[in-house]
mmCIF file of C-alpha atoms in Angstrom:
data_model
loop_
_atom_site.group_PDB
_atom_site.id
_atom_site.type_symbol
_atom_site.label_atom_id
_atom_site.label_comp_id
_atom_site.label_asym_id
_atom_site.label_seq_id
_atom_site.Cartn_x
_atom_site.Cartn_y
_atom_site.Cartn_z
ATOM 1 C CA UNK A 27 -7.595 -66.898 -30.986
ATOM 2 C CA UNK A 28 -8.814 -65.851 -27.596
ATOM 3 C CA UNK A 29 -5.290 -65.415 -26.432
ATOM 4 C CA UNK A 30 -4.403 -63.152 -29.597
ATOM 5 C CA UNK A 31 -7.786 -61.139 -29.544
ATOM 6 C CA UNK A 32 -6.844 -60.251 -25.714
ATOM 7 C CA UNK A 33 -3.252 -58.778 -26.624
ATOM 8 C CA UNK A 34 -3.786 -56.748 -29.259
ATOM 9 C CA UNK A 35 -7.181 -55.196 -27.132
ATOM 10 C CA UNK A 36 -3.977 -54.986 -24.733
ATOM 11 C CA UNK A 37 -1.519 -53.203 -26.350
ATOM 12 C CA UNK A 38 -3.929 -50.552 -27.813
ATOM 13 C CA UNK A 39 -5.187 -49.164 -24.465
ATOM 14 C CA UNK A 40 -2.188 -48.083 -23.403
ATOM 15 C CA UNK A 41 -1.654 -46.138 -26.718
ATOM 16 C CA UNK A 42 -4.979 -44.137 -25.688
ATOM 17 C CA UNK A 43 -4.376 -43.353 -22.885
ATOM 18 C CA UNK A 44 -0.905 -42.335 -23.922
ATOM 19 C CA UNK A 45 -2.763 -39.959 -26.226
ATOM 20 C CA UNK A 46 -5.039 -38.605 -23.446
ATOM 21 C CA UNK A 47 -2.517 -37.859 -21.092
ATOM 22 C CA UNK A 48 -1.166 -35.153 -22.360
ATOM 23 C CA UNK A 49 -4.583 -33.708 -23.911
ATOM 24 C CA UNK A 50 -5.544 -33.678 -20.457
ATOM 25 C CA UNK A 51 -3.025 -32.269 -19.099
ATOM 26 C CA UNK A 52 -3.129 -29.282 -21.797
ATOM 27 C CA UNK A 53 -6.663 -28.750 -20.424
ATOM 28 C CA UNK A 54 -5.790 -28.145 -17.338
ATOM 29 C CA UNK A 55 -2.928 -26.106 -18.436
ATOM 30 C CA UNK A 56 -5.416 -23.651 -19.996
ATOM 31 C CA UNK A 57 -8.124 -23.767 -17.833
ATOM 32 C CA UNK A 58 -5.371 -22.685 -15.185
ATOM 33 C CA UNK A 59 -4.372 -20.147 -17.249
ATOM 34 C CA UNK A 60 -7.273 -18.188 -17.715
ATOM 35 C CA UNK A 61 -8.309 -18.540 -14.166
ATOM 36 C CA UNK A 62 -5.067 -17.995 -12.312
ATOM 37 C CA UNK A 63 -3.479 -15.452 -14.375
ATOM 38 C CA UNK A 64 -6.277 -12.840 -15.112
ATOM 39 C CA UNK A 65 -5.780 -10.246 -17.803
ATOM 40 C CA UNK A 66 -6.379 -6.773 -16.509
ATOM 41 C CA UNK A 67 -7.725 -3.709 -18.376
ATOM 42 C CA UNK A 68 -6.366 -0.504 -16.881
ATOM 43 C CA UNK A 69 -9.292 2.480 -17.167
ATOM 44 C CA UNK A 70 -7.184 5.282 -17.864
ATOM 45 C CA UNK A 71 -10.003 7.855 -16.230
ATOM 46 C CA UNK A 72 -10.295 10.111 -13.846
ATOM 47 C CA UNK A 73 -12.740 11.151 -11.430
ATOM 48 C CA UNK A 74 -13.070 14.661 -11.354
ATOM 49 C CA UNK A 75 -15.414 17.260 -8.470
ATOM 50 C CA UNK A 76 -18.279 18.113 -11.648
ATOM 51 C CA UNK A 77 -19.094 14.591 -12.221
ATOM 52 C CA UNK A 78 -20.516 14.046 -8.332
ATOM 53 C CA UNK A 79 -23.374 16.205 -9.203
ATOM 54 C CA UNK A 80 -24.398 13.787 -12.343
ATOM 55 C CA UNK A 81 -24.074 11.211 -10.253
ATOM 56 C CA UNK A 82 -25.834 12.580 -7.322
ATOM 57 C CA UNK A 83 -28.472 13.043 -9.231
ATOM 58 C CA UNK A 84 -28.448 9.408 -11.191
ATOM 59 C CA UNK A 85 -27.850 7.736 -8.257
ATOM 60 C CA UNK A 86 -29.456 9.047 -4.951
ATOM 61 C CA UNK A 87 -32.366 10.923 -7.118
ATOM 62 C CA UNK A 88 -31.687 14.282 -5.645
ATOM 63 C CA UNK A 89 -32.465 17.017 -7.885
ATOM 64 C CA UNK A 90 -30.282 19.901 -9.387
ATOM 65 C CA UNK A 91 -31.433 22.242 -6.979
ATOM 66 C CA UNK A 92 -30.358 19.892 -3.681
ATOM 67 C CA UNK A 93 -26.782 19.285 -5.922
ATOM 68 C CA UNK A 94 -26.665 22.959 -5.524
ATOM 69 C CA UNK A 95 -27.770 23.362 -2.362
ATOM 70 C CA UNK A 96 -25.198 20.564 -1.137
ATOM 71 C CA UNK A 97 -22.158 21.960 -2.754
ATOM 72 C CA UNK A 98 -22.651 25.548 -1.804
ATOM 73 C CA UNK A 99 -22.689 24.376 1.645
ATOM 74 C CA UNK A 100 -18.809 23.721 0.854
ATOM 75 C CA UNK A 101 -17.777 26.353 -1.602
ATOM 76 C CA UNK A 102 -16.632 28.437 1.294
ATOM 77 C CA UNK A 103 -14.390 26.051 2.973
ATOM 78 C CA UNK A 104 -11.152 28.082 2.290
ATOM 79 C CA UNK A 105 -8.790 24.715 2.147
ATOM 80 C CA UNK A 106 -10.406 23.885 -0.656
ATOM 81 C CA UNK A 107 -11.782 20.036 -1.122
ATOM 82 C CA UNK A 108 -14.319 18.767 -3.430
ATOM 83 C CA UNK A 109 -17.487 17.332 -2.094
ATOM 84 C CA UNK A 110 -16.198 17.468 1.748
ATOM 85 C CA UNK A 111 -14.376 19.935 3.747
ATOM 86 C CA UNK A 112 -10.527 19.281 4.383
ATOM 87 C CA UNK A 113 -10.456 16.937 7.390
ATOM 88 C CA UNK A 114 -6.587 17.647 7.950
ATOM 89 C CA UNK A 115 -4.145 19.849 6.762
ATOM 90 C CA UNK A 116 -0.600 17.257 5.758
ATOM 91 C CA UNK A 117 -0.719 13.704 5.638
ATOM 92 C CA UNK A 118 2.109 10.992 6.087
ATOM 93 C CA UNK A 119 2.189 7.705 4.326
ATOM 94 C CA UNK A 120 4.796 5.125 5.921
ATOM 95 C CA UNK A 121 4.949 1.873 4.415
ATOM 96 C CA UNK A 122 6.957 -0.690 6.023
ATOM 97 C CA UNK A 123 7.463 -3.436 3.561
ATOM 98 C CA UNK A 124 6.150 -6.721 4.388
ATOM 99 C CA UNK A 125 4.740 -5.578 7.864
ATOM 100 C CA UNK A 126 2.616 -8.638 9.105
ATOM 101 C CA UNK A 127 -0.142 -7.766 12.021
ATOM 102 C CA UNK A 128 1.646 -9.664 14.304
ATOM 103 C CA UNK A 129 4.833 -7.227 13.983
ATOM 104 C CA UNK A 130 2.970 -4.589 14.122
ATOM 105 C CA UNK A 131 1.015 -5.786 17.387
ATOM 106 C CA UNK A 132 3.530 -7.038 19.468
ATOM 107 C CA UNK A 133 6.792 -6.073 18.072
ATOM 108 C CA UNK A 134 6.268 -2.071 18.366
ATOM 109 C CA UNK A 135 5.135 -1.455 21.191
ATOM 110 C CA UNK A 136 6.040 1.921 21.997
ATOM 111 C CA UNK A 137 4.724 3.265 18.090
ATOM 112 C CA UNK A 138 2.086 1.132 17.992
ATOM 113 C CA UNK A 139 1.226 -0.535 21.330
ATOM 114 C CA UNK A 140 1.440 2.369 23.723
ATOM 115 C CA UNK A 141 -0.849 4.471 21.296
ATOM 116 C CA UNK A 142 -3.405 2.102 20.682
ATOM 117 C CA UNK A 143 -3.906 0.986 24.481
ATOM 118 C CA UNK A 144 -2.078 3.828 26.288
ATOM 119 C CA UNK A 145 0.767 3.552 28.852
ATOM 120 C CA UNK A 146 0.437 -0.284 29.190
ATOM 121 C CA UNK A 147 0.769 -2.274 26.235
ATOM 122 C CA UNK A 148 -1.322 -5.230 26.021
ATOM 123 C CA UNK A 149 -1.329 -8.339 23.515
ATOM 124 C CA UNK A 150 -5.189 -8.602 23.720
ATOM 125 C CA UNK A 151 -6.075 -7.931 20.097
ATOM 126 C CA UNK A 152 -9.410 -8.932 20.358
ATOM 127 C CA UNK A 153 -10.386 -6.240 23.058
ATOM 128 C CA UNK A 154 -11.236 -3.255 20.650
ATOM 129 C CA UNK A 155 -12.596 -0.876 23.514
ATOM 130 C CA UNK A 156 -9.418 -0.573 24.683
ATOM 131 C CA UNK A 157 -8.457 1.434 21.965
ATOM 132 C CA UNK A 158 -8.498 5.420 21.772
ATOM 133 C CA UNK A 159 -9.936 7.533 19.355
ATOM 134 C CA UNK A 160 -6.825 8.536 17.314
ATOM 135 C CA UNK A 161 -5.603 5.242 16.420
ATOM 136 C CA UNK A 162 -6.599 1.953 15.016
ATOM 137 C CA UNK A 163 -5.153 -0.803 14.083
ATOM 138 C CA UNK A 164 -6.788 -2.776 11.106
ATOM 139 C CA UNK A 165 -5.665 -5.711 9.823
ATOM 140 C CA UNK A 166 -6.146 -6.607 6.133
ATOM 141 C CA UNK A 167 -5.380 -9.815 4.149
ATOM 142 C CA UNK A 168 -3.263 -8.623 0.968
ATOM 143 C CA UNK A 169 -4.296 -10.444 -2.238
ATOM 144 C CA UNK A 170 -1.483 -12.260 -4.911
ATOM 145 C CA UNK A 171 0.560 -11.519 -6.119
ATOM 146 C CA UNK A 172 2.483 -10.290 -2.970
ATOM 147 C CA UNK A 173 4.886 -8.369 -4.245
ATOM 148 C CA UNK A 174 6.029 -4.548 -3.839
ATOM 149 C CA UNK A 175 4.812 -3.273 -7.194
ATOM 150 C CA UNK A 176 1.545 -5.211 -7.557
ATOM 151 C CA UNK A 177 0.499 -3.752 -3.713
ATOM 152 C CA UNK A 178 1.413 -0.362 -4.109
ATOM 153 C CA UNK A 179 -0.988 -0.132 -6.821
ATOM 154 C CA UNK A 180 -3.287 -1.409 -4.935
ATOM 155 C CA UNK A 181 -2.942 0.771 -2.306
ATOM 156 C CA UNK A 182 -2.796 3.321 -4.364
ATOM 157 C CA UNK A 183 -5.660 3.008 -6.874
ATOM 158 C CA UNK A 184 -8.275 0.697 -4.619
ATOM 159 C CA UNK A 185 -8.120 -2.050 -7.549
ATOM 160 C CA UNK A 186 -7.046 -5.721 -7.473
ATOM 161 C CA UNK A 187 -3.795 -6.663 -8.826
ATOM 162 C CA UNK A 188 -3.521 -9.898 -11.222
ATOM 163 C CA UNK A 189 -0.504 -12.042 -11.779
ATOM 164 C CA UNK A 190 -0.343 -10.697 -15.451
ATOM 165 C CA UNK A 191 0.954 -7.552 -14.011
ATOM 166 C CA UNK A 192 3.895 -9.447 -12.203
ATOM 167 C CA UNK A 193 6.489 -8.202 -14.748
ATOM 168 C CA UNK A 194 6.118 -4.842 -14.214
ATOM 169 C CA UNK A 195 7.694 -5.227 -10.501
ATOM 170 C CA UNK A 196 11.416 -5.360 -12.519
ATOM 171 C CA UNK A 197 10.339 -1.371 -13.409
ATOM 172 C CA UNK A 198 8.513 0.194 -15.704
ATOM 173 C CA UNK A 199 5.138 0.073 -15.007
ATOM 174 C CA UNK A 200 3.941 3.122 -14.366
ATOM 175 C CA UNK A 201 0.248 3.686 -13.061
ATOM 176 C CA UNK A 202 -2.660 4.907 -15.844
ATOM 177 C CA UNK A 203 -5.468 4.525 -13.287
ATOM 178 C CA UNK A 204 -6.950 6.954 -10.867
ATOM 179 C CA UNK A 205 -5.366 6.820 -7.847
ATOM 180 C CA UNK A 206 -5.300 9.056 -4.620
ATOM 181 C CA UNK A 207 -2.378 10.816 -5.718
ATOM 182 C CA UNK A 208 -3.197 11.893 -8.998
ATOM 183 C CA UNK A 209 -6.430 13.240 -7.063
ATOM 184 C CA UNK A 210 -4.007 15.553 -4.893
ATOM 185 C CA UNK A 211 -3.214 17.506 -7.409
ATOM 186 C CA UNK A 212 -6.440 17.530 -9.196
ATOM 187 C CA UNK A 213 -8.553 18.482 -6.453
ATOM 188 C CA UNK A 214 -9.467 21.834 -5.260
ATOM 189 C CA UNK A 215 -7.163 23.593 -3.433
ATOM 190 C CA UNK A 216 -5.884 26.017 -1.126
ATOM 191 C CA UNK A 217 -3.855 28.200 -3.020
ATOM 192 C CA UNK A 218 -2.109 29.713 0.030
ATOM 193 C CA UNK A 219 -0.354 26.436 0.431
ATOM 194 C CA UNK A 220 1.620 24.465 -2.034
ATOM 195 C CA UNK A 221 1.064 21.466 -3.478
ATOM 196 C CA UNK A 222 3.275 19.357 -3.066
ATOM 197 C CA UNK A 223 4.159 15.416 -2.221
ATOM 198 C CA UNK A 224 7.295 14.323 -0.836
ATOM 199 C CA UNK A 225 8.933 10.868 -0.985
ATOM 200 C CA UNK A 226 11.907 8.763 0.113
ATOM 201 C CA UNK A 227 12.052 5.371 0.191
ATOM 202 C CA UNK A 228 12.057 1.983 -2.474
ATOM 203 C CA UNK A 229 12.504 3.334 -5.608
ATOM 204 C CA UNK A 230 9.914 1.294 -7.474
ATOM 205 C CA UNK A 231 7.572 4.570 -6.732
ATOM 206 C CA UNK A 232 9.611 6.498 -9.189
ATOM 207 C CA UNK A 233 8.496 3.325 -11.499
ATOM 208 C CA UNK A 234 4.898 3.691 -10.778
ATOM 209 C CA UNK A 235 4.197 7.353 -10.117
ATOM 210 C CA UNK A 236 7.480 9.807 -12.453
ATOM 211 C CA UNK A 237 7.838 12.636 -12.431
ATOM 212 C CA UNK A 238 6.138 15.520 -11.600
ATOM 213 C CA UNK A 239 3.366 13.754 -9.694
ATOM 214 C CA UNK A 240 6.144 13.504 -7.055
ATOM 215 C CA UNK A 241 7.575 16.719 -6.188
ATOM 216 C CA UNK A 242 10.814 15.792 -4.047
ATOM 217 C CA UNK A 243 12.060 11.681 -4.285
ATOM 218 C CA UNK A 244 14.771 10.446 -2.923
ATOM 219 C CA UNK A 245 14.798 6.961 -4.264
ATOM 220 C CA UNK A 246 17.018 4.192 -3.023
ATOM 221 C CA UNK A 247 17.528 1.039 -4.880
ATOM 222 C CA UNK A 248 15.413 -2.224 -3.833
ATOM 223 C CA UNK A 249 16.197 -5.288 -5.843
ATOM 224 C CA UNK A 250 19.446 -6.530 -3.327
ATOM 225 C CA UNK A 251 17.596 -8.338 -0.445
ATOM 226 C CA UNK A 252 20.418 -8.753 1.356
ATOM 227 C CA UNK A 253 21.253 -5.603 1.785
ATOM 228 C CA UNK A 254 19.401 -4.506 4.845
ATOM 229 C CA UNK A 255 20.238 -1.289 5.649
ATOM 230 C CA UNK A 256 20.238 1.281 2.924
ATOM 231 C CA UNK A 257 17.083 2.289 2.104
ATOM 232 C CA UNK A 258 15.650 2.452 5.515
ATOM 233 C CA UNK A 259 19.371 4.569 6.642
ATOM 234 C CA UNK A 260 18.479 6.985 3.842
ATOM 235 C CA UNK A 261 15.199 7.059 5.097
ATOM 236 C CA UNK A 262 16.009 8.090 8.285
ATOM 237 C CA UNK A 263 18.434 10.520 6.797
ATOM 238 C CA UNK A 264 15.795 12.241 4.879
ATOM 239 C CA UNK A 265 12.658 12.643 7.035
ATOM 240 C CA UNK A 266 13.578 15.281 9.845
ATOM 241 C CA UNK A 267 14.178 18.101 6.402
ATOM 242 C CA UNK A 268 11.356 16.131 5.100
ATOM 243 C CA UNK A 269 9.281 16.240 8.707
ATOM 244 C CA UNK A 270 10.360 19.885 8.783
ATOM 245 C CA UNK A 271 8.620 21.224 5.281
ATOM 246 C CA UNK A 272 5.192 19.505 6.628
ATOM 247 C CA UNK A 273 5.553 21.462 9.875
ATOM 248 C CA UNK A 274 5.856 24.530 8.085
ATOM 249 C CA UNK A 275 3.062 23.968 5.407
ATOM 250 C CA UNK A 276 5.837 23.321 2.567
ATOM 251 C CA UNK A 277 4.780 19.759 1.586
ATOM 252 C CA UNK A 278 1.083 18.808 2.061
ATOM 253 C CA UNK A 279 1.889 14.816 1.835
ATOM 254 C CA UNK A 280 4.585 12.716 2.810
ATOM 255 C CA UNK A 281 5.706 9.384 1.771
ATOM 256 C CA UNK A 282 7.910 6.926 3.182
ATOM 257 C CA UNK A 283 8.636 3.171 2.248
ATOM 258 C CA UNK A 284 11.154 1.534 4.710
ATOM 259 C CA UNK A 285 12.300 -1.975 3.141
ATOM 260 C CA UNK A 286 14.213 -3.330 5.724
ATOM 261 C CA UNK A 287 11.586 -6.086 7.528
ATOM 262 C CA UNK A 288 10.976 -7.282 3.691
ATOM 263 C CA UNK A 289 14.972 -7.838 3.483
ATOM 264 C CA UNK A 290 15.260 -9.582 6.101
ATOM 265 C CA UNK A 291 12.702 -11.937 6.388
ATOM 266 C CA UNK A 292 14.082 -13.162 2.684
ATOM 267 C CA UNK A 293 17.588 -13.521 3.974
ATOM 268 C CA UNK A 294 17.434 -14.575 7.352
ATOM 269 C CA UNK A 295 13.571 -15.362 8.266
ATOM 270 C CA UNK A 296 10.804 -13.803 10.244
ATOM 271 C CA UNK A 297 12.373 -15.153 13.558
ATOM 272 C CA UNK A 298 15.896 -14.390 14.450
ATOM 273 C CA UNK A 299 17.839 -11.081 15.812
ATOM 274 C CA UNK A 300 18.334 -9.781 12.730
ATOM 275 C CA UNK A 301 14.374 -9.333 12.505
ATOM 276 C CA UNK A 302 14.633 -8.308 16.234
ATOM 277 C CA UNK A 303 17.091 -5.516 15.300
ATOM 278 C CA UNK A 304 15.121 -4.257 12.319
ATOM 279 C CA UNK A 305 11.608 -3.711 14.077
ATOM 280 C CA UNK A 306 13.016 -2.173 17.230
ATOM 281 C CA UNK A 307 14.527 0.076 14.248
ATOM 282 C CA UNK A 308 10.778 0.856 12.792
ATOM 283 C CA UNK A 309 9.344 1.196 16.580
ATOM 284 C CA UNK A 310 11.995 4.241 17.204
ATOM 285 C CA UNK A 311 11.412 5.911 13.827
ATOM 286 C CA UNK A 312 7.444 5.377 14.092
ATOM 287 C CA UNK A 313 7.860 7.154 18.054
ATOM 288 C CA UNK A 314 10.041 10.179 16.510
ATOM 289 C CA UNK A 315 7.593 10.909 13.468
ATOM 290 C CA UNK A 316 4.360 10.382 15.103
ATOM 291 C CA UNK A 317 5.756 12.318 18.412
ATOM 292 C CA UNK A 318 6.577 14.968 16.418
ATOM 293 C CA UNK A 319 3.267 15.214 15.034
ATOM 294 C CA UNK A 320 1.477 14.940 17.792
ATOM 295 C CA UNK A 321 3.468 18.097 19.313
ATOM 296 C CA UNK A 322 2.916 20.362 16.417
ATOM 297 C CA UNK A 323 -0.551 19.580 16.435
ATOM 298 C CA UNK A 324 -0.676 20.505 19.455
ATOM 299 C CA UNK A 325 1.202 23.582 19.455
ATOM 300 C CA UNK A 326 -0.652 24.831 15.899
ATOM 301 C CA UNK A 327 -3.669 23.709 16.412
ATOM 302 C CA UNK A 328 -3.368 22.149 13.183
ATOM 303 C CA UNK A 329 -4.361 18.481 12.187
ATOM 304 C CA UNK A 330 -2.163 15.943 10.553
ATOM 305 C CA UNK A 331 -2.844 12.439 9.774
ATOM 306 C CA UNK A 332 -0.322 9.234 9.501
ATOM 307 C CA UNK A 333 -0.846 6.056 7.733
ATOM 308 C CA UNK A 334 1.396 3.071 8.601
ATOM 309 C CA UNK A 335 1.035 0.202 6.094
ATOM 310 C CA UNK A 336 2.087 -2.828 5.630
ATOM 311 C CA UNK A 337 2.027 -3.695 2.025
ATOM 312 C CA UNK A 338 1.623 -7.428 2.354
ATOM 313 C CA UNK A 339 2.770 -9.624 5.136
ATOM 314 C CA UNK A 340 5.349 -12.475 5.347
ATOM 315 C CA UNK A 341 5.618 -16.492 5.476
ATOM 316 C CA UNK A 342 7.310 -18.771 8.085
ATOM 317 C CA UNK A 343 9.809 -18.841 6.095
ATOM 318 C CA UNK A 344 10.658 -14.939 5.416
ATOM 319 C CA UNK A 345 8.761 -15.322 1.650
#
């Protein structure tokens, strides 16, 4: 009897656990789920000048008569603005897909290096008062997913992007949050000069921001990562006419998105001549644009701004 009671008491803990296996596993299924993959809500508002006084008021206490006071201080300030005078007059944006810190520290030197630490480049990173005061070089961590469309928006709209949204980076997914460049053309404005934003570059742009919140696009295709040339060669192409309007006050913002590094750290890795090649490519075209800037400025006496991003970085193994 003993011998009997034992193998049935055997034979039906295995069926249990058969049964809680999977149960178990569905929990963690779901509880991974609604962690990992996070829905997001887009806000489909916009910030506009009149609602800084409201919150001047709600927030700092300051009453409708310092509001007033505050923004009359500006009203004058013939290049327009909203709260704060125009610091510059033209802006670039160069993104240089999947540009990790490390690339952009010791692998342009004469775009990067020689203007952060003058005429001898250096690979101390940690040695910030070595730096001038018109560049900087910050380094950010980007968050998941890493992908092109996902980190534009971020850029673009100062939000986090969720793995829900990962879909959209096939096309499609156009922006319905605030972002800086729907300000640009909200904003007060000089009416003198036009407003207007130029762009060449990956074409997922054209996916989040159409037509007509970019003026002039010259969009090049993106989804081939072995093709490693095109879009940065039309690029190139495009940005002395491009350069050219912002010199003479045609185009008030610039955008470029090279995609080069990003293709070829998925085809051949982030260590090899290939990636040698490519960022000696970005170091030349960095020196011409910002060169050129930096003489009109001075000539003009005008004041233009460049952003160099790197939209997220890259793994050892070029992912």
């Amino acid at each position: 009897m003993v011998t009997m009671t034992s193998r049935r008491s055997l034979q039906k803990s295995p069926r249990i656990l058969d049964l809680l296996a999977p149960l178990i596993s569905l929990l963690g299924l779901y509880v991974f789920i609604t962690s990992f993959f996070l829905a997001k809500r887009s806000l489909p508002h916009a910030s506009t000048c009149e609602e800084a006084a409201a919150l001047l008021q709600s927030t700092l206490g300051l009453t409708k008569e310092d509001v007033d006071r505050l923004h009359n201080l500006h009203s004058s300030d013939s290049n327009g603005g909203c709260w704060m005078k125009r610091r510059v007059d033209s802006m670039i944006v160069v993104v240089i897909d999947a540009l990790r810190f490390d690339f952009a520290l010791h692998q342009l030197p004469r775009s990067i290096g020689a203007r952060l630490y003058g005429d001898h480049h250096t690979s101390d990173s940690n040695n910030s008062t070595m730096l001038s005061s018109h560049s900087r070089l910050l380094q950010f961590v980007a968050d998941p997913p890493t992908v092109t469309m996902q980190r534009l928006k971020a850029l673009t709209t100062g939000g986090l992007p969720t793995f829900a949204d990962i879909s959209g980076n096939m096309g499609g997914a156009s922006v319905e949050e605030d972002t800086w460049i729907q300000q640009l053309k909200s904003v007060p404005h000089d009416p003198r000069r036009p407003r207007k934003i130029s762009f060449v570059g990956d074409d997922t742009w054209l996916d989040l921001f159409p037509p007509p919140l970019l003026d002039e696009a010259y969009p090049y295709p993106s989804f081939n990562t072995r093709d490693l040339d095109t879009v940065d060669n039309g690029c190139l192409h495009h940005i002395p006419a491009l350069l050219k309007q912002v010199r003479d006050h045609e185009t008030e913002v610039m955008i470029v998105h090279f995609l080069g590094v990003d293709h070829v750290g998925h085809t051949y890795g982030p260590h090899n001549e290939h990636m040698d090649a490519k960022l000696k490519q970005m170091d030349q075209a960095l020196v011409d644009m910002l060169e050129y800037l930096d003489s009109q400025n001075d000539k003009e006496g005008s004041c233009s701004v460049a952003f160099i991003f790197g939209d997220h970085g890259m793994t050892e193994d070029g992912k």
